[in-house]
Short mmCIF file of C-alpha atoms and ligand atoms in Angstrom, two decimals:
data_model
loop_
_atom_site.label_atom_id
_atom_site.label_comp_id
_atom_site.label_asym_id
_atom_site.label_seq_id
_atom_site.Cartn_x
_atom_site.Cartn_y
_atom_site.Cartn_z
CA MET D 1059 -140.61 11.43 99.04
CA HIS D 1060 -142.14 8.55 100.29
CA VAL D 1061 -145.18 6.75 98.79
CA ALA D 1062 -147.63 4.11 100.25
CA ILE D 1063 -149.27 2.08 97.62
CA VAL D 1064 -152.39 0.21 99.19
CA LEU D 1065 -153.83 -2.72 97.34
CA GLY D 1066 -156.43 -5.52 98.39
CA THR D 1067 -158.38 -6.93 95.46
CA ARG D 1068 -157.78 -8.63 92.25
CA PRO D 1069 -158.44 -5.46 89.76
CA GLU D 1070 -156.20 -3.31 92.01
CA ILE D 1071 -153.37 -5.61 91.69
CA VAL D 1072 -153.64 -5.53 88.22
CA LYS D 1073 -154.11 -1.65 87.89
CA MET D 1074 -151.29 -0.85 90.31
CA SER D 1075 -148.69 -3.38 88.66
CA PRO D 1076 -147.75 -0.50 86.22
CA ILE D 1077 -147.09 2.04 88.94
CA ILE D 1078 -145.35 -0.57 91.25
CA ARG D 1079 -143.05 -1.33 88.23
CA TYR D 1080 -142.35 2.10 87.55
CA CYS D 1081 -141.61 2.88 91.31
CA GLU D 1082 -138.74 -0.28 91.07
CA GLU D 1083 -137.40 1.02 87.82
CA LEU D 1084 -136.81 4.79 89.41
CA GLY D 1085 -135.68 3.16 92.85
CA LEU D 1086 -138.08 5.29 94.38
CA ASP D 1087 -138.74 4.84 98.44
CA TYR D 1088 -142.10 3.46 98.20
CA SER D 1089 -143.93 0.82 100.40
CA LEU D 1090 -146.63 -1.77 99.33
CA ILE D 1091 -149.36 -2.36 101.84
CA HIS D 1092 -151.75 -5.59 100.91
CA THR D 1093 -155.31 -5.28 103.19
CA GLY D 1094 -155.80 -8.85 102.58
CA GLN D 1095 -159.35 -8.00 101.39
CA HIS D 1096 -158.77 -10.86 98.49
CA TYR D 1097 -156.57 -13.86 99.99
CA SER D 1098 -157.57 -16.85 98.03
CA TYR D 1099 -154.54 -17.93 96.10
CA GLU D 1100 -156.22 -17.74 92.52
CA MET D 1101 -157.59 -14.16 93.47
CA ASP D 1102 -154.50 -12.97 95.15
CA ALA D 1103 -151.04 -14.31 94.93
CA ALA D 1104 -151.44 -15.84 91.39
CA PHE D 1105 -151.41 -12.18 90.47
CA PHE D 1106 -148.09 -11.45 92.04
CA HIS D 1107 -146.66 -14.10 90.70
CA ASP D 1108 -147.95 -13.67 87.08
CA LEU D 1109 -146.97 -10.04 87.14
CA GLU D 1110 -143.87 -10.64 88.85
CA LEU D 1111 -144.50 -7.96 91.73
CA PRO D 1112 -142.41 -7.77 94.89
CA LYS D 1113 -143.90 -8.95 98.13
CA PRO D 1114 -145.77 -6.30 100.12
CA GLY D 1115 -144.13 -5.17 103.12
CA TYR D 1116 -147.36 -5.12 105.02
CA LYS D 1117 -150.30 -7.34 105.21
CA LEU D 1118 -153.36 -6.27 107.37
CA ASN D 1119 -155.06 -9.82 106.56
CA VAL D 1120 -158.92 -8.14 106.92
CA GLY D 1121 -160.38 -11.14 104.88
CA SER D 1122 -164.18 -11.06 104.25
CA GLY D 1123 -166.64 -9.68 106.08
CA THR D 1124 -169.68 -7.03 106.02
CA HIS D 1125 -168.78 -3.75 104.48
CA ALA D 1126 -168.67 -2.05 107.76
CA GLU D 1127 -166.24 -5.08 109.36
CA GLN D 1128 -164.04 -4.86 106.23
CA THR D 1129 -163.82 -0.99 105.96
CA GLY D 1130 -163.21 -0.78 109.98
CA LYS D 1131 -160.65 -3.43 109.88
CA ILE D 1132 -158.76 -1.75 106.99
CA MET D 1133 -158.94 1.74 108.59
CA VAL D 1134 -157.57 0.42 112.01
CA GLY D 1135 -154.85 -1.83 110.35
CA LEU D 1136 -153.56 0.99 108.03
CA GLU D 1137 -153.91 3.62 110.84
CA ARG D 1138 -150.98 2.10 112.58
CA ILE D 1139 -148.88 1.62 109.75
CA LEU D 1140 -149.58 5.15 108.73
CA ILE D 1141 -148.62 6.69 112.27
CA HIS D 1142 -145.37 4.81 112.30
CA ASP D 1143 -144.16 5.65 108.50
CA ARG D 1144 -145.49 8.94 108.09
CA PRO D 1145 -145.49 8.48 104.21
CA ASP D 1146 -145.88 11.79 101.97
CA VAL D 1147 -148.69 10.36 99.81
CA VAL D 1148 -151.08 7.48 100.12
CA LEU D 1149 -151.94 5.99 96.62
CA VAL D 1150 -155.31 3.79 96.31
CA GLN D 1151 -157.02 2.50 93.10
CA GLY D 1152 -160.31 1.92 92.04
CA ASP D 1153 -163.57 1.82 94.18
CA THR D 1154 -163.43 -1.04 96.72
CA ASN D 1155 -163.65 -1.17 100.50
CA THR D 1156 -159.87 -1.07 100.59
CA VAL D 1157 -159.98 2.04 98.81
CA LEU D 1158 -162.47 3.98 101.16
CA GLY D 1159 -160.94 2.35 104.47
CA SER D 1160 -157.37 3.34 103.23
CA ALA D 1161 -158.36 6.74 102.14
CA LEU D 1162 -160.12 7.75 105.18
CA SER D 1163 -157.34 6.59 107.44
CA ALA D 1164 -154.97 8.62 105.62
CA ALA D 1165 -157.22 11.76 105.32
CA LYS D 1166 -157.59 11.91 109.02
CA LEU D 1167 -153.90 11.74 109.55
CA ASN D 1168 -153.70 14.49 107.16
CA ILE D 1169 -151.58 12.53 104.78
CA ASP D 1170 -152.18 13.23 101.17
CA VAL D 1171 -154.62 10.67 99.11
CA GLY D 1172 -153.79 10.11 95.60
CA HIS D 1173 -156.92 8.56 93.96
CA VAL D 1174 -155.78 6.55 90.86
CA GLU D 1175 -158.93 6.25 88.41
CA ALA D 1176 -160.82 9.11 89.97
CA GLY D 1177 -164.07 10.52 88.86
CA LEU D 1178 -165.78 7.46 87.71
CA ARG D 1179 -169.74 7.62 88.32
CA SER D 1180 -172.37 5.03 87.56
CA ARG D 1181 -174.88 7.48 89.47
CA ASP D 1182 -176.28 4.03 91.18
CA ARG D 1183 -175.62 4.62 94.66
CA THR D 1184 -177.29 1.35 95.69
CA MET D 1185 -173.82 0.14 94.56
CA PRO D 1186 -171.36 -0.01 97.44
CA GLU D 1187 -168.77 1.04 94.78
CA GLU D 1188 -170.46 4.06 94.09
CA ILE D 1189 -170.32 5.14 97.63
CA ASN D 1190 -166.53 4.17 97.77
CA ARG D 1191 -165.69 6.25 94.63
CA LEU D 1192 -167.74 9.53 95.90
CA LEU D 1193 -166.11 9.53 99.20
CA THR D 1194 -162.55 8.86 98.45
CA ASP D 1195 -163.01 11.31 95.36
CA HIS D 1196 -163.80 14.18 97.96
CA ILE D 1197 -161.15 13.77 100.34
CA ALA D 1198 -158.40 13.02 97.81
CA ARG D 1199 -155.70 15.61 97.23
CA TYR D 1200 -154.61 14.09 93.84
CA LEU D 1201 -157.47 12.82 91.57
CA PHE D 1202 -156.04 10.80 88.43
CA ALA D 1203 -159.04 10.90 86.38
CA PRO D 1204 -158.76 8.41 83.51
CA THR D 1205 -160.57 10.47 80.78
CA GLU D 1206 -162.17 13.86 80.31
CA LEU D 1207 -164.96 12.49 81.04
CA ALA D 1208 -164.45 11.48 84.51
CA ARG D 1209 -162.49 15.08 85.16
CA SER D 1210 -166.01 16.73 84.29
CA ASN D 1211 -167.50 14.49 86.55
CA LEU D 1212 -165.30 15.90 89.46
CA LEU D 1213 -165.67 19.22 88.24
CA GLN D 1214 -169.39 18.97 88.42
CA GLU D 1215 -169.02 17.99 91.91
CA GLY D 1216 -167.31 21.13 93.07
CA ILE D 1217 -163.94 19.46 93.23
CA ASP D 1218 -160.95 21.77 92.94
CA GLU D 1219 -159.69 21.85 89.17
CA GLU D 1220 -155.98 22.03 90.65
CA LYS D 1221 -156.19 18.52 92.19
CA ILE D 1222 -157.36 16.67 88.95
CA ARG D 1223 -155.21 15.37 86.50
CA VAL D 1224 -156.17 13.19 83.12
CA THR D 1225 -153.74 10.49 83.09
CA GLY D 1226 -155.40 7.74 81.30
CA ASN D 1227 -156.39 4.39 82.77
CA THR D 1228 -153.43 2.13 84.15
CA VAL D 1229 -155.34 -1.05 82.68
CA VAL D 1230 -154.12 0.00 79.31
CA ASP D 1231 -150.58 -0.07 80.62
CA ALA D 1232 -151.17 -3.50 82.14
CA VAL D 1233 -152.70 -4.81 78.96
CA LEU D 1234 -150.04 -3.59 76.98
CA GLN D 1235 -147.37 -4.74 79.27
CA ASN D 1236 -148.53 -8.25 79.56
CA ILE D 1237 -150.28 -9.48 76.12
CA GLU D 1238 -146.87 -10.38 74.78
CA ILE D 1239 -145.74 -12.16 77.83
CA ALA D 1240 -148.91 -14.01 78.11
CA GLU D 1241 -148.43 -15.35 74.21
CA GLN D 1242 -145.07 -16.77 75.00
CA ARG D 1243 -146.04 -18.42 78.41
CA SER D 1244 -149.72 -19.31 78.37
CA ARG D 1245 -150.90 -22.58 77.06
CA ILE D 1246 -154.51 -22.08 77.99
CA PHE D 1247 -155.86 -22.94 74.40
CA ARG D 1248 -154.28 -26.31 74.59
CA ASP D 1249 -155.07 -26.90 78.03
CA LEU D 1250 -158.66 -25.79 77.58
CA ASP D 1251 -158.95 -27.39 73.96
CA LEU D 1252 -160.38 -24.25 72.73
CA MET D 1253 -160.33 -22.49 69.44
CA PRO D 1254 -159.82 -18.64 69.07
CA GLY D 1255 -163.09 -17.38 68.47
CA GLY D 1256 -164.88 -20.40 69.33
CA TYR D 1257 -166.22 -19.56 72.68
CA PHE D 1258 -167.86 -16.76 74.62
CA VAL D 1259 -166.41 -15.46 78.08
CA LEU D 1260 -168.70 -14.93 81.02
CA THR D 1261 -167.59 -13.22 84.46
CA ALA D 1262 -170.62 -11.90 87.25
CA HIS D 1263 -169.49 -11.01 90.62
CA ARG D 1264 -171.39 -7.69 91.44
CA GLN D 1265 -173.31 -7.69 94.79
CA GLU D 1266 -176.28 -6.49 93.03
CA ASN D 1267 -176.26 -9.25 90.73
CA VAL D 1268 -174.97 -12.52 92.18
CA ASP D 1269 -176.73 -12.01 95.96
CA ASN D 1270 -179.93 -11.66 94.37
CA ARG D 1271 -181.37 -15.27 93.24
CA GLU D 1272 -183.78 -14.11 90.64
CA LYS D 1273 -181.08 -12.18 88.74
CA LEU D 1274 -178.56 -14.81 89.06
CA GLY D 1275 -181.10 -17.48 87.89
CA ASN D 1276 -181.74 -14.86 85.12
CA LEU D 1277 -178.05 -14.86 83.88
CA ILE D 1278 -178.05 -18.75 84.07
CA ALA D 1279 -181.01 -18.97 81.83
CA ALA D 1280 -179.71 -16.48 79.51
CA MET D 1281 -176.29 -18.38 78.97
CA ARG D 1282 -178.50 -21.77 78.57
CA GLU D 1283 -180.24 -20.00 75.58
CA LEU D 1284 -176.86 -18.51 74.36
CA HIS D 1285 -175.30 -21.58 74.08
CA SER D 1286 -178.38 -23.06 72.25
CA ILE D 1287 -178.46 -20.46 69.62
CA TYR D 1288 -174.76 -20.05 68.98
CA GLY D 1289 -173.67 -23.64 69.84
CA LEU D 1290 -170.30 -22.38 71.37
CA PRO D 1291 -169.14 -23.28 74.96
CA ILE D 1292 -169.27 -20.33 77.58
CA LEU D 1293 -166.36 -20.28 79.59
CA PHE D 1294 -167.06 -19.16 82.92
CA PRO D 1295 -164.16 -18.37 85.55
CA ALA D 1296 -166.22 -17.87 88.66
CA HIS D 1297 -165.74 -15.63 91.40
CA PRO D 1298 -165.62 -17.34 94.84
CA ARG D 1299 -168.54 -14.82 95.63
CA THR D 1300 -170.60 -16.23 93.00
CA LEU D 1301 -169.65 -19.98 93.27
CA LYS D 1302 -171.02 -19.51 97.04
CA ARG D 1303 -174.15 -17.98 95.87
CA LEU D 1304 -174.88 -20.54 92.92
CA ASP D 1305 -174.48 -23.40 95.80
CA GLU D 1306 -176.63 -21.53 98.57
CA PHE D 1307 -179.45 -20.76 95.83
CA GLY D 1308 -179.19 -24.19 94.72
CA LEU D 1309 -178.84 -23.05 90.78
CA SER D 1310 -177.07 -25.50 88.60
CA VAL D 1311 -175.07 -24.45 85.70
CA PRO D 1312 -176.51 -26.21 82.34
CA GLU D 1313 -174.49 -27.86 79.58
CA GLY D 1314 -172.43 -25.34 77.33
CA ILE D 1315 -171.45 -23.50 80.38
CA ARG D 1316 -167.76 -24.40 81.56
CA ILE D 1317 -166.98 -23.49 84.99
CA LEU D 1318 -163.55 -22.83 85.70
CA GLU D 1319 -161.41 -21.58 88.40
CA PRO D 1320 -160.67 -17.87 88.56
CA GLN D 1321 -157.84 -17.44 85.93
CA GLY D 1322 -154.26 -16.01 86.21
CA TYR D 1323 -154.04 -12.46 84.42
CA LEU D 1324 -151.84 -13.89 81.51
CA GLU D 1325 -154.27 -16.46 80.82
CA PHE D 1326 -157.38 -14.41 81.02
CA LEU D 1327 -156.00 -11.83 78.65
CA LEU D 1328 -155.55 -14.35 75.90
CA LEU D 1329 -159.17 -15.66 76.69
CA GLU D 1330 -160.34 -12.31 76.36
CA ARG D 1331 -158.77 -11.18 73.29
CA SER D 1332 -159.86 -14.10 71.42
CA ALA D 1333 -163.39 -14.37 72.66
CA ARG D 1334 -166.32 -14.13 70.18
CA ALA D 1335 -167.84 -11.98 73.03
CA ILE D 1336 -167.43 -11.03 76.30
CA LEU D 1337 -170.53 -11.14 78.86
CA THR D 1338 -169.47 -9.48 82.31
CA ASP D 1339 -170.59 -7.08 85.04
CA SER D 1340 -166.73 -6.50 85.81
CA GLY D 1341 -165.65 -2.85 85.69
CA GLY D 1342 -162.00 -3.87 84.40
CA ILE D 1343 -163.14 -6.46 82.13
CA GLN D 1344 -165.55 -3.76 80.32
CA GLU D 1345 -162.11 -1.87 79.89
CA GLU D 1346 -159.99 -4.65 78.71
CA ALA D 1347 -162.63 -5.76 76.28
CA CYS D 1348 -162.42 -2.25 74.82
CA ILE D 1349 -158.97 -2.12 74.46
CA LEU D 1350 -158.52 -5.52 72.95
CA HIS D 1351 -161.56 -4.49 70.53
CA VAL D 1352 -163.82 -7.44 71.84
CA PRO D 1353 -167.68 -7.26 71.71
CA CYS D 1354 -168.87 -6.58 75.35
CA ILE D 1355 -172.07 -7.07 76.69
CA THR D 1356 -172.67 -5.76 80.41
CA LEU D 1357 -174.86 -7.51 82.40
CA ARG D 1358 -175.73 -4.24 84.34
CA GLU D 1359 -178.56 -1.44 84.13
CA ASN D 1360 -175.74 1.22 84.40
CA THR D 1361 -171.91 1.46 84.01
CA GLU D 1362 -169.32 4.11 85.40
CA ARG D 1363 -167.58 3.64 82.23
CA PRO D 1364 -169.94 5.21 79.55
CA GLU D 1365 -166.65 5.51 77.28
CA THR D 1366 -166.86 2.12 76.22
CA LEU D 1367 -170.80 2.42 75.42
CA GLU D 1368 -169.90 5.22 73.12
CA THR D 1369 -167.46 3.05 70.98
CA GLY D 1370 -170.29 0.94 70.06
CA GLY D 1371 -168.62 -2.20 71.32
CA ASN D 1372 -170.18 -2.58 74.74
CA ILE D 1373 -174.12 -2.64 75.23
CA LEU D 1374 -176.15 -2.54 78.69
CA ALA D 1375 -178.11 -5.55 78.63
CA GLY D 1376 -179.26 -5.91 82.33
CA THR D 1377 -179.97 -9.55 83.37
CA ASP D 1378 -183.06 -10.42 81.32
CA PRO D 1379 -182.40 -13.09 78.88
CA GLY D 1380 -184.34 -11.48 75.98
CA ARG D 1381 -182.37 -8.16 76.11
CA ILE D 1382 -178.98 -10.16 76.80
CA LEU D 1383 -179.38 -12.16 73.52
CA GLN D 1384 -180.49 -9.18 71.67
CA ALA D 1385 -177.47 -7.45 72.89
CA VAL D 1386 -175.23 -10.27 71.71
CA SER D 1387 -176.85 -9.89 68.13
CA THR D 1388 -176.46 -6.32 67.93
CA VAL D 1389 -172.77 -6.13 69.40
CA LEU D 1390 -171.52 -9.11 67.33
CA SER D 1391 -172.66 -7.02 63.92
CA ALA D 1392 -170.76 -3.82 65.09
CA GLU D 1393 -167.70 -2.69 63.45
CA ALA D 1394 -164.77 -3.35 65.95
CA SER D 1395 -162.90 -0.16 64.56
CA TRP D 1396 -163.01 2.08 67.55
CA THR D 1397 -160.12 4.18 69.32
CA ASN D 1398 -159.19 2.92 72.98
CA PRO D 1399 -160.44 5.83 75.29
CA PHE D 1400 -158.69 5.07 78.10
CA GLY D 1401 -155.22 6.19 77.13
CA ASP D 1402 -151.74 5.30 75.55
CA GLY D 1403 -150.20 2.77 77.93
CA ARG D 1404 -147.87 5.26 80.02
CA SER D 1405 -150.72 6.32 82.88
CA GLY D 1406 -148.47 4.57 85.76
CA LYS D 1407 -145.41 6.89 84.39
CA LYS D 1408 -147.47 9.65 84.13
CA ILE D 1409 -149.14 9.31 87.92
CA VAL D 1410 -145.88 8.95 89.54
CA ASP D 1411 -143.96 11.94 87.53
CA ILE D 1412 -146.83 14.02 88.68
CA LEU D 1413 -146.22 13.01 92.27
CA LEU D 1414 -142.48 13.48 91.80
CA GLY D 1415 -143.04 16.59 90.38
CA ASP D 1416 -145.18 18.13 92.88
CA ARG D 1417 -142.76 17.70 95.91
C1 UD1 T 301 -164.73 -6.75 95.62
C2 UD1 T 301 -164.99 -5.27 95.75
C3 UD1 T 301 -165.89 -5.02 94.11
C4 UD1 T 301 -164.61 -5.48 93.19
C5 UD1 T 301 -164.18 -7.21 93.58
C6 UD1 T 301 -163.28 -7.67 92.50
C7 UD1 T 301 -166.28 -3.99 97.54
C8 UD1 T 301 -167.36 -3.43 98.19
N1 UD1 T 301 -166.21 -4.99 96.45
O1 UD1 T 301 -165.94 -7.47 95.58
O2 UD1 T 301 -166.02 -3.70 94.01
O3 UD1 T 301 -165.18 -5.63 91.94
O4 UD1 T 301 -163.99 -7.10 94.77
O5 UD1 T 301 -163.27 -8.87 92.51
O6 UD1 T 301 -165.02 -4.00 97.82
N2 UD1 T 301 -163.72 -14.37 98.92
C9 UD1 T 301 -163.07 -15.45 98.92
N3 UD1 T 301 -161.64 -15.48 98.66
C10 UD1 T 301 -161.28 -14.24 98.30
C11 UD1 T 301 -161.92 -12.94 98.64
C12 UD1 T 301 -163.29 -13.20 98.62
O7 UD1 T 301 -163.46 -16.71 98.95
O8 UD1 T 301 -160.15 -14.23 98.19
C13 UD1 T 301 -165.29 -14.66 98.82
C14 UD1 T 301 -165.80 -14.49 100.24
O9 UD1 T 301 -166.77 -15.44 100.49
C15 UD1 T 301 -166.51 -13.04 100.44
C16 UD1 T 301 -167.12 -13.12 98.82
O10 UD1 T 301 -165.94 -13.63 98.19
O11 UD1 T 301 -167.30 -13.09 101.18
C17 UD1 T 301 -166.98 -11.42 98.71
O12 UD1 T 301 -165.57 -10.96 98.42
P1 UD1 T 301 -165.53 -9.33 99.00
O13 UD1 T 301 -164.18 -8.92 99.14
O14 UD1 T 301 -166.08 -8.95 99.97
O15 UD1 T 301 -166.17 -8.67 97.73
P2 UD1 T 301 -165.90 -8.90 96.26
O16 UD1 T 301 -167.22 -9.53 95.77
O17 UD1 T 301 -164.69 -9.78 96.08
N1 UDP T 302 -159.30 -11.30 85.82
C1 UDP T 302 -158.28 -12.35 85.80
N2 UDP T 302 -159.07 -13.60 85.59
C2 UDP T 302 -160.38 -13.63 85.69
C3 UDP T 302 -161.16 -12.81 86.05
C4 UDP T 302 -160.76 -11.62 86.18
O1 UDP T 302 -157.30 -12.33 85.59
O2 UDP T 302 -160.65 -14.94 85.78
C5 UDP T 302 -158.91 -10.02 85.58
C6 UDP T 302 -159.02 -8.97 84.61
O3 UDP T 302 -158.30 -9.30 83.37
C7 UDP T 302 -159.37 -7.75 85.29
C8 UDP T 302 -159.44 -7.87 86.68
O4 UDP T 302 -159.13 -9.16 87.17
O5 UDP T 302 -157.92 -7.26 84.99
C9 UDP T 302 -161.02 -7.60 86.72
O6 UDP T 302 -161.39 -7.72 88.21
P1 UDP T 302 -162.82 -8.19 88.95
O7 UDP T 302 -163.70 -8.24 87.53
O8 UDP T 302 -162.89 -8.97 89.84
O9 UDP T 302 -163.23 -6.75 89.19
P2 UDP T 302 -163.54 -5.22 88.74
O10 UDP T 302 -162.80 -4.81 87.75
O11 UDP T 302 -165.19 -5.35 88.54
O12 UDP T 302 -163.59 -4.54 90.16
#
């Protein structure tokens, strides 16, 4: 069996890494294809380095652009490779344009698509990611749902039960495989002069938040108040999209917020684990906060990860400063004793074993 693993962005590199490691371990015939949706060193190569991943065999270099430009370039570039290599399965992960473009190209060539992290739904179709998830799930042959809830979302949409397997989320594998390595290698607390528990972590990059001047301005205002109430620094490893918008909108970052380069995975895991709380609009970071038992405030009105809300350790707060501060206070007083709903850290192995068993 030949599996083509496609990835293109930071979270896909992280969440595909356990699958790639397992393929290497088995000596499987697989290829690694990078669309190049993310390309800056700190959003891309740094993760291959930290996670000790092999170099991709193919690079499409699609870069940035509008949704149609990006998706179209991915489709065209990948089609050429698939026609030549004819893999048995194309494996994609998550909800980015890389995922949709790749799934479309493969499905039209009658090549089976495997969707890792299938069945997540925010029920908000203004999000580009929701469109990508929906369409990919409906053309995939293998749906690797992380939780029972994700599976039930797929069944409700009429997707054939035979195609769905609940495997947990490979993000758990990634956290467990890397946290000890991070402890041994990273000097992040010394480098940033931080005490564990003595800071907040902030990330924001969602199109609907940071491309909107008012919402981005509200987020910054909320952080100013957060700093003045708790007196703790707010570490803000800023996504390139967000830096660009701060500049375009002429928004300056107040005292107390420390803008950092996007962090390497090992550094970021440690920063997450010892944060007083994490404020984020990221999908993967909501999951990691939950796995690491760190209080999380999600800067959105909805989430496709409601399992994290049910633990009491994550609260939806949108971008209104008053709501954000209230959510911080509530989540900080919650008991951090929940069970991680995303699996046992063996999802990558389960996914590959299912594919192997099916051929
Ligand atoms: C994409 C995904 C989003 C995911 C995020 C992970 C889609 C629709 N969005 O959003 O679901 O949560 O990745 O981080 O697929 N840029 C750089 N260097 C890079 C990459 C991007 O400078 O390596 C800048 C460019 O100005 C670019 C902007 O960031 O225009 C946005 O990049 P893009 O890949 O379009 O979307 P993300 O916001 O990264
Ligand atoms: N991440 C990182 N450094 C950072 C910010 C995020 O290593 O400075 C990792 C984080 O641990 C998680 C992934 O990137 O595994 C999440 O990516 P992102 O928030 O960009 O995308 P999303 O999960 O929202 O699609």
